[in-house]
Amino acid sequence: MNKSYSGYICQDYKPRQDDLVAEFFLEKGRGASFAEACQAIASESSIGTWTEILTMKPEIAERLSPKIFSLNYSSGIVKIAYPIALFEKGNIPQLLSSIAGNIFGMKEVKNLRLEDIDFPAEYVSSFKGPKFGIEGIRKILRVPHRPLLGTIIKPKLGLSPEGHAQVAFDAWIGGCDLVKDDENLTSMAFNNFEKRVKATLAMRNSAEKITGERKAYMANITAPYKEMLKRAKFLKKQGCEYAMVDIVSVGWSALQELRNENLGLILHGHRAGHAAFTRNPKHGISMLAIAKLCRLAGLDQLHIGAIFGKMEGKRFEVKKIGEEIEHKIVHKDFGGHVLAENWLNIKPMLAVCSGGLHPAKVPLLLKALGNDIVIQAGGGVSGHKGGVIAGAKAMRQAIDAAMNEIPLKVYAKMHDELRTALEQWG
Amino acid sequence: MNKSYSGYICQDYKPRQDDLVAEFFLEKGRGASFAEACQAIASESSIGTWTEILTMKPEIAERLSPKIFSLNYSSGIVKIAYPIALFEKGNIPQLLSSIAGNIFGMKEVKNLRLEDIDFPAEYVSSFKGPKFGIEGIRKILRVPHRPLLGTIIKPKLGLSPEGHAQVAFDAWIGGCDLVKDDENLTSMAFNNFEKRVKATLAMRNSAEKITGERKAYMANITAPYKEMLKRAKFLKKQGCEYAMVDIVSVGWSALQELRNENLGLILHGHRAGHAAFTRNPKHGISMLAIAKLCRLAGLDQLHIGAIFGKMEGKRFEVKKIGEEIEHKIVHKDFGGHVLAENWLNIKPMLAVCSGGLHPAKVPLLLKALGNDIVIQAGGGVSGHKGGVIAGAKAMRQAIDAAMNEIPLKVYAKMHDELRTALEQWG
């Protein structure tokens, strides 16, 4: 074991108020003890390297050394407190290069997962957070209590701008509040972004007149940064309230800047690709940590999982994420990998449930996550045997039933669209 | 098994010249057959969803359906050809949201890894690629054949701008061509970016005068996009040749834009964090695929592993990546997950080896990867018992010995610094 990887374990250390605390799951690699692997992580994520170096001065080590204040070989849980000076405020990429950087590749570890991060007040307040948050979104859409209903235009790719706008219109007429592009739909040869936005917003205006409800379109601006910004500004100019971004594919540098631009758009985050590093329970980064970073960065809405849908995602985990992004103060919970957090000035971010949802799953979702969610059904709307309007109606009926605590089967007796949906997927 | 996930298997299909081909490793999830899991991936990464939808028209399916033209249950290898119309040219985030998006989280798969991507000519030519590439870098540094020698200033964090510049000076004087910030060093309270750059470049100028060699500084500009761009422009103005970015933490949207800005800076990519999704051989994305995307995006240099260093990374894999990023035409190799690729107008990207290197490892590296590499030693320079100058000298001596095919132990007899290094780490 190399000397430069030692001296970080301080089990009697109590994290200072201005420390940043990270919780990891660790499985040691061959040739290292568990304690040695812990030291290697603490070192590589802060000031050390694989060998002793002459350029390291005692005063630097004194000032900047992280402290491993908790480590447990049997659970694999390791908690490290980092002096805040190790991080550049307002710079998420720099934070990740430190505590979610080289350490995943080290030979001293076999598996390593960043489970959670507790940001100190000084760090939290260097971020803008969501511009609108739950309250702002509800105000714009004039839906004070009910879960919001969204759909994703299907097929994912292939429709023309006009075809896309038509499906959107039907979804809005049927009762959707929100209509969303799919994660891989940007500006295509067969479906140009600007044409699609214009056609879809024209239909939005009609749908608002007909229904008397506010309706919104979440257009996917995912692209290299300048093009993404151009598309966002185009949306604002066209009277769109939202912009949607694929957060993982786009990355933190552009995501943060999009919020910093202060465009007056509600930012919706799709998480396509997250499961490449969040799914393995032993290695990578937890979705919880990603969600917290999104709230800091300033997304207004984020996909957190659907529990009962087509994607992997445990009920307990999704519920925790929901609480973490929507509450002001989160108390620590040793079982569930949630460090304490005080979100201070940062508004709550709205949780979005999506992926394989249909009416039969609505009551379960509301029970698990409460009313402050967006329920998105793509196939669960466009796949309805009666068509898109009927599909949207059935979803809205399911929400109405669940909010009034009426069993779906009972409610379906008086609501044809819901009945059809339950027969089809129930 | 849902109907909408069927019809994609066409084992007699021969990919068209303008198809984009992706190779995956797949382990099926519970409740699905291998073929069904393949279909689910093909569907979700293109035009389908979990249920049949009325809005899907036969002409869309005809035009845009991907073809699973090869699948092998025992090896887990699946190859899918996608019509190029499914992708927006010049938009890497959109590509990843498709073929490296939702599919990692689907219940039909237990493990899934994107192994390789073969881009058709039409797609390749929508990217700029490296501005300088290997030839351009060698010309600027006036080093036509020898591997370039770099160091990373250590400790990773803690030095003042002046302290940083002093270590850089010593490294250059000792024989390093390149000096690099560490991945977590951006603009810190104790080490401001602009001050560090000015101090370090002043030392660079002195070192060039003293040694008669060209010397370069790779400053880490990792930050939210506008700040990153501001830092890059500052570097250019100060006469710096390079900018360094943490590609994973920063993300594709900002990375592509940085190249598109055409700043006249050599772009160096550090890959901190990649192992969160590249390390598991069964799940995530291969480093090979990431490296190919970096070459498209236009990085000039990229960390590909050190084979013999502190980080995980198999010899065979690192070698393959080296070939992929530095060659013009890559032939397919079924064993090694390298699909064929013709890079057309895209220049070769220089491979950087880093992480736990020291003089004793130099001959092995050159033998494995050839001369077109940057050999970076951080601790392997700053950790030398004789100090930084001696550390750089020892590395340079090791390169000279290896290039002349003189065993290190023989060469060390006439070179004190190398001898010390071999005694210390050999």
Tab-separated table of N, CA, C and O in Angstrom, chain B residues 264-346:
chain	number	residue	atom	x	y	z
B	264	GLY	N	-8.834	27.697	-32.643
B	264	GLY	CA	-7.405	27.597	-32.944
B	264	GLY	C	-6.612	27.005	-31.798
B	264	GLY	O	-5.384	27.145	-31.742
B	265	LEU	N	-7.301	26.357	-30.866
B	265	LEU	CA	-6.624	25.692	-29.741
B	265	LEU	C	-6.632	24.183	-29.967
B	265	LEU	O	-7.628	23.630	-30.451
B	266	ILE	N	-5.527	23.525	-29.612
B	266	ILE	CA	-5.516	22.061	-29.611
B	266	ILE	C	-6.389	21.600	-28.446
B	266	ILE	O	-6.222	22.082	-27.325
B	267	LEU	N	-7.324	20.704	-28.695
B	267	LEU	CA	-8.234	20.273	-27.633
B	267	LEU	C	-7.787	18.934	-27.052
B	267	LEU	O	-7.701	17.927	-27.758
B	268	HIS	N	-7.526	18.951	-25.746
B	268	HIS	CA	-7.088	17.756	-25.031
B	268	HIS	C	-8.234	17.240	-24.167
B	268	HIS	O	-8.778	17.981	-23.346
B	269	GLY	N	-8.598	15.976	-24.338
B	269	GLY	CA	-9.717	15.409	-23.590
B	269	GLY	C	-9.285	14.498	-22.462
B	269	GLY	O	-8.617	13.487	-22.695
B	270	HIS	N	-9.669	14.853	-21.242
B	270	HIS	CA	-9.476	13.976	-20.080
B	270	HIS	C	-10.790	13.238	-19.867
B	270	HIS	O	-11.852	13.830	-20.003
B	271	ARG	N	-10.720	11.953	-19.526
B	271	ARG	CA	-11.944	11.159	-19.508
B	271	ARG	C	-12.434	10.816	-18.098
B	271	ARG	O	-13.166	9.830	-17.928
B	272	ALA	N	-12.063	11.601	-17.095
B	272	ALA	CA	-12.481	11.329	-15.706
B	272	ALA	C	-13.973	11.002	-15.660
B	272	ALA	O	-14.788	11.742	-16.195
B	273	GLY	N	-14.301	9.891	-15.024
B	273	GLY	CA	-15.710	9.513	-14.882
B	273	GLY	C	-16.171	8.471	-15.878
B	273	GLY	O	-17.218	7.845	-15.691
B	274	HIS	N	-15.402	8.258	-16.942
B	274	HIS	CA	-15.830	7.302	-17.974
B	274	HIS	C	-16.071	5.917	-17.395
B	274	HIS	O	-16.976	5.198	-17.821
B	275	ALA	N	-15.235	5.543	-16.416
B	275	ALA	CA	-15.312	4.167	-15.912
B	275	ALA	C	-16.613	3.877	-15.173
B	275	ALA	O	-16.941	2.721	-14.926
B	276	ALA	N	-17.392	4.925	-14.868
B	276	ALA	CA	-18.724	4.695	-14.282
B	276	ALA	C	-19.589	3.896	-15.254
B	276	ALA	O	-20.457	3.143	-14.840
B	277	PHE	N	-19.341	4.045	-16.562
B	277	PHE	CA	-20.158	3.307	-17.533
B	277	PHE	C	-19.349	2.487	-18.537
B	277	PHE	O	-19.919	1.753	-19.332
B	278	THR	N	-18.015	2.578	-18.507
B	278	THR	CA	-17.226	1.774	-19.458
B	278	THR	C	-16.596	0.540	-18.806
B	278	THR	O	-16.161	-0.368	-19.508
B	279	ARG	N	-16.506	0.530	-17.483
B	279	ARG	CA	-15.690	-0.509	-16.837
B	279	ARG	C	-16.338	-1.894	-16.814
B	279	ARG	O	-15.659	-2.904	-16.977
B	280	ASN	N	-17.647	-1.930	-16.581
B	280	ASN	CA	-18.351	-3.214	-16.541
B	280	ASN	C	-18.382	-3.811	-17.957
B	280	ASN	O	-18.937	-3.203	-18.863
B	281	PRO	N	-17.789	-4.987	-18.146
B	281	PRO	CA	-17.744	-5.525	-19.520
B	281	PRO	C	-19.106	-5.934	-20.060
B	281	PRO	O	-19.234	-6.240	-21.241
B	282	LYS	N	-20.127	-5.921	-19.207
B	282	LYS	CA	-21.447	-6.360	-19.647
B	282	LYS	C	-22.452	-5.222	-19.817
B	282	LYS	O	-23.498	-5.405	-20.412
B	283	HIS	N	-22.183	-4.093	-19.231
B	283	HIS	CA	-23.212	-3.055	-19.205
B	283	HIS	C	-22.606	-1.670	-19.392
B	283	HIS	O	-21.553	-1.370	-18.845
B	284	GLY	N	-23.268	-0.843	-20.166
B	284	GLY	CA	-22.828	0.532	-20.358
B	284	GLY	C	-22.378	0.796	-21.786
B	284	GLY	O	-22.997	0.330	-22.748
B	285	ILE	N	-21.283	1.529	-21.918
B	285	ILE	CA	-20.773	1.914	-23.237
B	285	ILE	C	-19.279	1.628	-23.234
B	285	ILE	O	-18.597	1.893	-22.239
B	286	SER	N	-18.755	1.112	-24.337
B	286	SER	CA	-17.322	0.820	-24.372
B	286	SER	C	-16.529	2.107	-24.534
B	286	SER	O	-16.999	3.078	-25.115
B	287	MET	N	-15.292	2.105	-24.032
B	287	MET	CA	-14.402	3.243	-24.230
B	287	MET	C	-14.099	3.421	-25.720
B	287	MET	O	-13.865	4.531	-26.176
B	288	LEU	N	-14.139	2.320	-26.439
B	288	LEU	CA	-13.922	2.400	-27.888
B	288	LEU	C	-14.976	3.296	-28.545
B	288	LEU	O	-14.644	4.177	-29.358
B	289	ALA	N	-16.231	3.086	-28.195
B	289	ALA	CA	-17.311	3.909	-28.779
B	289	ALA	C	-17.156	5.371	-28.376
B	289	ALA	O	-17.328	6.283	-29.198
B	290	ILE	N	-16.790	5.593	-27.106
B	290	ILE	CA	-16.587	6.972	-26.629
B	290	ILE	C	-15.447	7.634	-27.415
B	290	ILE	O	-15.554	8.786	-27.842
B	291	ALA	N	-14.350	6.887	-27.620
B	291	ALA	CA	-13.191	7.439	-28.328
B	291	ALA	C	-13.557	7.804	-29.769
B	291	ALA	O	-13.156	8.849	-30.288
B	292	LYS	N	-14.344	6.953	-30.414
B	292	LYS	CA	-14.765	7.248	-31.790
B	292	LYS	C	-15.604	8.530	-31.833
B	292	LYS	O	-15.454	9.353	-32.741
B	293	LEU	N	-16.481	8.675	-30.871
B	293	LEU	CA	-17.318	9.878	-30.816
B	293	LEU	C	-16.468	11.125	-30.573
B	293	LEU	O	-16.741	12.193	-31.122
B	294	CYS	N	-15.408	10.972	-29.762
B	294	CYS	CA	-14.511	12.107	-29.516
B	294	CYS	C	-13.785	12.525	-30.793
B	294	CYS	O	-13.577	13.712	-31.033
B	295	ARG	N	-13.403	11.527	-31.585
B	295	ARG	CA	-12.730	11.853	-32.850
B	295	ARG	C	-13.692	12.589	-33.786
B	295	ARG	O	-13.323	13.586	-34.415
B	296	LEU	N	-14.917	12.116	-33.865
B	296	LEU	CA	-15.931	12.820	-34.666
B	296	LEU	C	-16.111	14.249	-34.155
B	296	LEU	O	-16.131	15.209	-34.930
B	297	ALA	N	-16.273	14.358	-32.823
B	297	ALA	CA	-16.561	15.659	-32.213
B	297	ALA	C	-15.427	16.650	-32.419
B	297	ALA	O	-15.639	17.850	-32.423
B	298	GLY	N	-14.207	16.123	-32.571
B	298	GLY	CA	-13.108	17.014	-32.894
B	298	GLY	C	-12.080	17.251	-31.807
B	298	GLY	O	-11.364	18.254	-31.831
B	299	LEU	N	-11.961	16.330	-30.854
B	299	LEU	CA	-10.835	16.414	-29.925
B	299	LEU	C	-9.549	16.102	-30.682
B	299	LEU	O	-9.548	15.276	-31.594
B	300	ASP	N	-8.440	16.728	-30.293
B	300	ASP	CA	-7.152	16.417	-30.904
B	300	ASP	C	-6.407	15.333	-30.143
B	300	ASP	O	-5.596	14.613	-30.710
B	301	GLN	N	-6.648	15.270	-28.847
B	301	GLN	CA	-5.967	14.284	-27.997
B	301	GLN	C	-6.982	13.693	-27.030
B	301	GLN	O	-7.863	14.395	-26.554
B	302	LEU	N	-6.799	12.423	-26.710
B	302	LEU	CA	-7.706	11.777	-25.756
B	302	LEU	C	-6.978	10.736	-24.919
B	302	LEU	O	-6.213	9.933	-25.447
B	303	HIS	N	-7.276	10.744	-23.628
B	303	HIS	CA	-6.784	9.680	-22.741
B	303	HIS	C	-7.428	8.362	-23.153
B	303	HIS	O	-8.649	8.281	-23.262
B	304	ILE	N	-6.606	7.350	-23.376
B	304	ILE	CA	-7.181	6.050	-23.736
B	304	ILE	C	-6.786	4.950	-22.762
B	304	ILE	O	-7.213	3.816	-22.897
B	305	GLY	N	-5.978	5.291	-21.778
B	305	GLY	CA	-5.546	4.276	-20.804
B	305	GLY	C	-4.043	4.144	-20.827
B	305	GLY	O	-3.377	4.655	-21.721
B	306	ALA	N	-3.517	3.473	-19.815
B	306	ALA	CA	-2.068	3.369	-19.711
B	306	ALA	C	-1.604	1.915	-19.708
B	306	ALA	O	-0.423	1.641	-19.624
B	307	ILE	N	-2.547	1.005	-19.811
B	307	ILE	CA	-2.298	-0.441	-19.784
B	307	ILE	C	-1.579	-0.889	-18.515
B	307	ILE	O	-2.065	-1.736	-17.783
B	308	PHE	N	-0.423	-0.247	-18.237
B	308	PHE	CA	0.425	-0.717	-17.141
B	308	PHE	C	0.315	0.171	-15.899
B	308	PHE	O	1.171	0.124	-15.036
B	309	GLY	N	-0.715	1.015	-15.829
B	309	GLY	CA	-0.785	2.021	-14.777
B	309	GLY	C	-1.728	1.698	-13.637
B	309	GLY	O	-1.999	0.540	-13.322
B	310	LYS	N	-2.251	2.749	-13.024
B	310	LYS	CA	-3.068	2.600	-11.823
B	310	LYS	C	-4.536	2.332	-12.135
B	310	LYS	O	-5.320	2.016	-11.253
B	311	MET	N	-4.910	2.503	-13.408
B	311	MET	CA	-6.304	2.355	-13.770
B	311	MET	C	-6.538	1.043	-14.508
B	311	MET	O	-5.678	0.564	-15.225
B	312	GLU	N	-7.737	0.535	-14.363
B	312	GLU	CA	-8.168	-0.649	-15.081
B	312	GLU	C	-8.138	-0.346	-16.585
B	312	GLU	O	-8.408	0.772	-17.013
B	313	GLY	N	-7.851	-1.322	-17.418
B	313	GLY	CA	-7.834	-1.092	-18.861
B	313	GLY	C	-6.952	-2.144	-19.512
B	313	GLY	O	-5.741	-2.127	-19.366
B	314	LYS	N	-7.575	-3.076	-20.232
B	314	LYS	CA	-6.818	-4.207	-20.761
B	314	LYS	C	-5.977	-3.803	-21.955
B	314	LYS	O	-6.349	-2.961	-22.758
B	315	ARG	N	-4.825	-4.456	-22.088
B	315	ARG	CA	-3.887	-4.142	-23.156
B	315	ARG	C	-4.557	-4.185	-24.522
B	315	ARG	O	-4.450	-3.275	-25.328
B	316	PHE	N	-5.290	-5.246	-24.744
B	316	PHE	CA	-5.932	-5.458	-26.028
B	316	PHE	C	-6.914	-4.327	-26.339
B	316	PHE	O	-6.953	-3.794	-27.443
B	317	GLU	N	-7.675	-3.942	-25.331
B	317	GLU	CA	-8.689	-2.917	-25.529
B	317	GLU	C	-8.051	-1.554	-25.804
B	317	GLU	O	-8.460	-0.833	-26.708
B	318	VAL	N	-7.032	-1.208	-25.019
B	318	VAL	CA	-6.376	0.084	-25.186
B	318	VAL	C	-5.713	0.175	-26.556
B	318	VAL	O	-5.778	1.189	-27.241
B	319	LYS	N	-5.107	-0.930	-26.978
B	319	LYS	CA	-4.449	-0.993	-28.283
B	319	LYS	C	-5.457	-0.764	-29.416
B	319	LYS	O	-5.217	-0.016	-30.349
B	320	LYS	N	-6.591	-1.402	-29.297
B	320	LYS	CA	-7.648	-1.259	-30.301
B	320	LYS	C	-8.119	0.188	-30.388
B	320	LYS	O	-8.349	0.725	-31.460
B	321	ILE	N	-8.283	0.812	-29.218
B	321	ILE	CA	-8.741	2.201	-29.210
B	321	ILE	C	-7.698	3.072	-29.887
B	321	ILE	O	-8.014	3.935	-30.694
B	322	GLY	N	-6.438	2.813	-29.567
B	322	GLY	CA	-5.350	3.560	-30.186
B	322	GLY	C	-5.408	3.474	-31.696
B	322	GLY	O	-5.287	4.471	-32.408
B	323	GLU	N	-5.628	2.279	-32.201
B	323	GLU	CA	-5.710	2.109	-33.658
B	323	GLU	C	-6.927	2.840	-34.230
B	323	GLU	O	-6.860	3.490	-35.264
B	324	GLU	N	-8.019	2.720	-33.536
B	324	GLU	CA	-9.262	3.291	-34.053
B	324	GLU	C	-9.170	4.803	-34.205
B	324	GLU	O	-9.690	5.372	-35.156
B	325	ILE	N	-8.518	5.445	-33.253
B	325	ILE	CA	-8.511	6.909	-33.306
B	325	ILE	C	-7.384	7.461	-34.159
B	325	ILE	O	-7.414	8.608	-34.563
B	326	GLU	N	-6.391	6.622	-34.471
B	326	GLU	CA	-5.241	7.153	-35.195
B	326	GLU	C	-5.178	6.712	-36.658
B	326	GLU	O	-4.386	7.228	-37.427
B	327	HIS	N	-5.988	5.745	-37.036
B	327	HIS	CA	-5.942	5.270	-38.421
B	327	HIS	C	-7.013	5.923	-39.275
B	327	HIS	O	-8.009	6.442	-38.763
B	328	LYS	N	-6.785	5.861	-40.578
B	328	LYS	CA	-7.778	6.421	-41.497
B	328	LYS	C	-8.865	5.410	-41.826
B	328	LYS	O	-10.040	5.716	-41.864
B	329	ILE	N	-8.447	4.183	-42.069
B	329	ILE	CA	-9.413	3.128	-42.364
B	329	ILE	C	-9.210	1.992	-41.363
B	329	ILE	O	-8.090	1.537	-41.151
B	330	VAL	N	-10.290	1.599	-40.726
B	330	VAL	CA	-10.205	0.515	-39.759
B	330	VAL	C	-11.009	-0.663	-40.300
B	330	VAL	O	-12.176	-0.512	-40.659
B	331	HIS	N	-10.361	-1.819	-40.408
B	331	HIS	CA	-11.052	-2.995	-40.921
B	331	HIS	C	-11.748	-3.725	-39.800
B	331	HIS	O	-11.360	-3.628	-38.647
B	332	LYS	N	-12.765	-4.471	-40.133
B	332	LYS	CA	-13.513	-5.083	-39.046
B	332	LYS	C	-12.786	-6.280	-38.445
B	332	LYS	O	-12.000	-6.932	-39.088
B	333	ASP	N	-13.046	-6.478	-37.196
B	333	ASP	CA	-12.353	-7.508	-36.438
B	333	ASP	C	-13.380	-8.075	-35.472
B	333	ASP	O	-13.677	-7.487	-34.451
B	334	PHE	N	-13.909	-9.218	-35.821
B	334	PHE	CA	-15.030	-9.744	-35.042
B	334	PHE	C	-14.689	-10.009	-33.592
B	334	PHE	O	-15.484	-9.802	-32.705
B	335	GLY	N	-13.452	-10.457	-33.346
B	335	GLY	CA	-13.082	-10.759	-31.972
B	335	GLY	C	-13.027	-9.531	-31.095
B	335	GLY	O	-13.362	-9.574	-29.923
B	336	GLY	N	-12.627	-8.423	-31.664
B	336	GLY	CA	-12.294	-7.278	-30.830
B	336	GLY	C	-13.320	-6.175	-30.803
B	336	GLY	O	-13.004	-5.065	-30.420
B	337	HIS	N	-14.533	-6.460	-31.238
B	337	HIS	CA	-15.562	-5.431	-31.224
B	337	HIS	C	-15.162	-4.179	-31.964
B	337	HIS	O	-15.363	-3.077	-31.480
B	338	VAL	N	-14.533	-4.332	-33.111
B	338	VAL	CA	-14.260	-3.162	-33.923
B	338	VAL	C	-14.958	-3.349	-35.258
B	338	VAL	O	-14.591	-4.212	-36.046
B	339	LEU	N	-15.989	-2.566	-35.468
B	339	LEU	CA	-16.659	-2.579	-36.757
B	339	LEU	C	-15.770	-1.828	-37.731
B	339	LEU	O	-14.892	-1.069	-37.330
B	340	ALA	N	-15.984	-2.021	-39.003
B	340	ALA	CA	-15.197	-1.302	-39.996
B	340	ALA	C	-15.520	0.186	-39.924
B	340	ALA	O	-16.606	0.578	-39.522
B	341	GLU	N	-14.561	0.987	-40.261
B	341	GLU	CA	-14.828	2.427	-40.301
B	341	GLU	C	-13.900	3.077	-41.311
B	341	GLU	O	-12.725	2.767	-41.363
B	342	ASN	N	-14.464	3.984	-42.107
B	342	ASN	CA	-13.654	4.819	-42.974
B	342	ASN	C	-13.799	6.247	-42.461
B	342	ASN	O	-14.900	6.809	-42.483
B	343	TRP	N	-12.703	6.828	-42.002
B	343	TRP	CA	-12.777	8.133	-41.334
B	343	TRP	C	-12.775	9.306	-42.314
B	343	TRP	O	-12.851	10.461	-41.884
B	344	LEU	N	-12.601	8.991	-43.599
B	344	LEU	CA	-12.719	10.039	-44.618
B	344	LEU	C	-11.888	11.273	-44.299
B	344	LEU	O	-10.705	11.176	-44.097
B	345	ASN	N	-12.576	12.426	-44.181
B	345	ASN	CA	-11.903	13.718	-43.960
B	345	ASN	C	-11.469	13.962	-42.521
B	345	ASN	O	-10.876	14.991	-42.208
B	346	ILE	N	-11.787	13.021	-41.623
B	346	ILE	CA	-11.539	13.256	-40.193
B	346	ILE	C	-10.098	12.899	-39.831
B	346	ILE	O	-9.672	11.764	-40.019
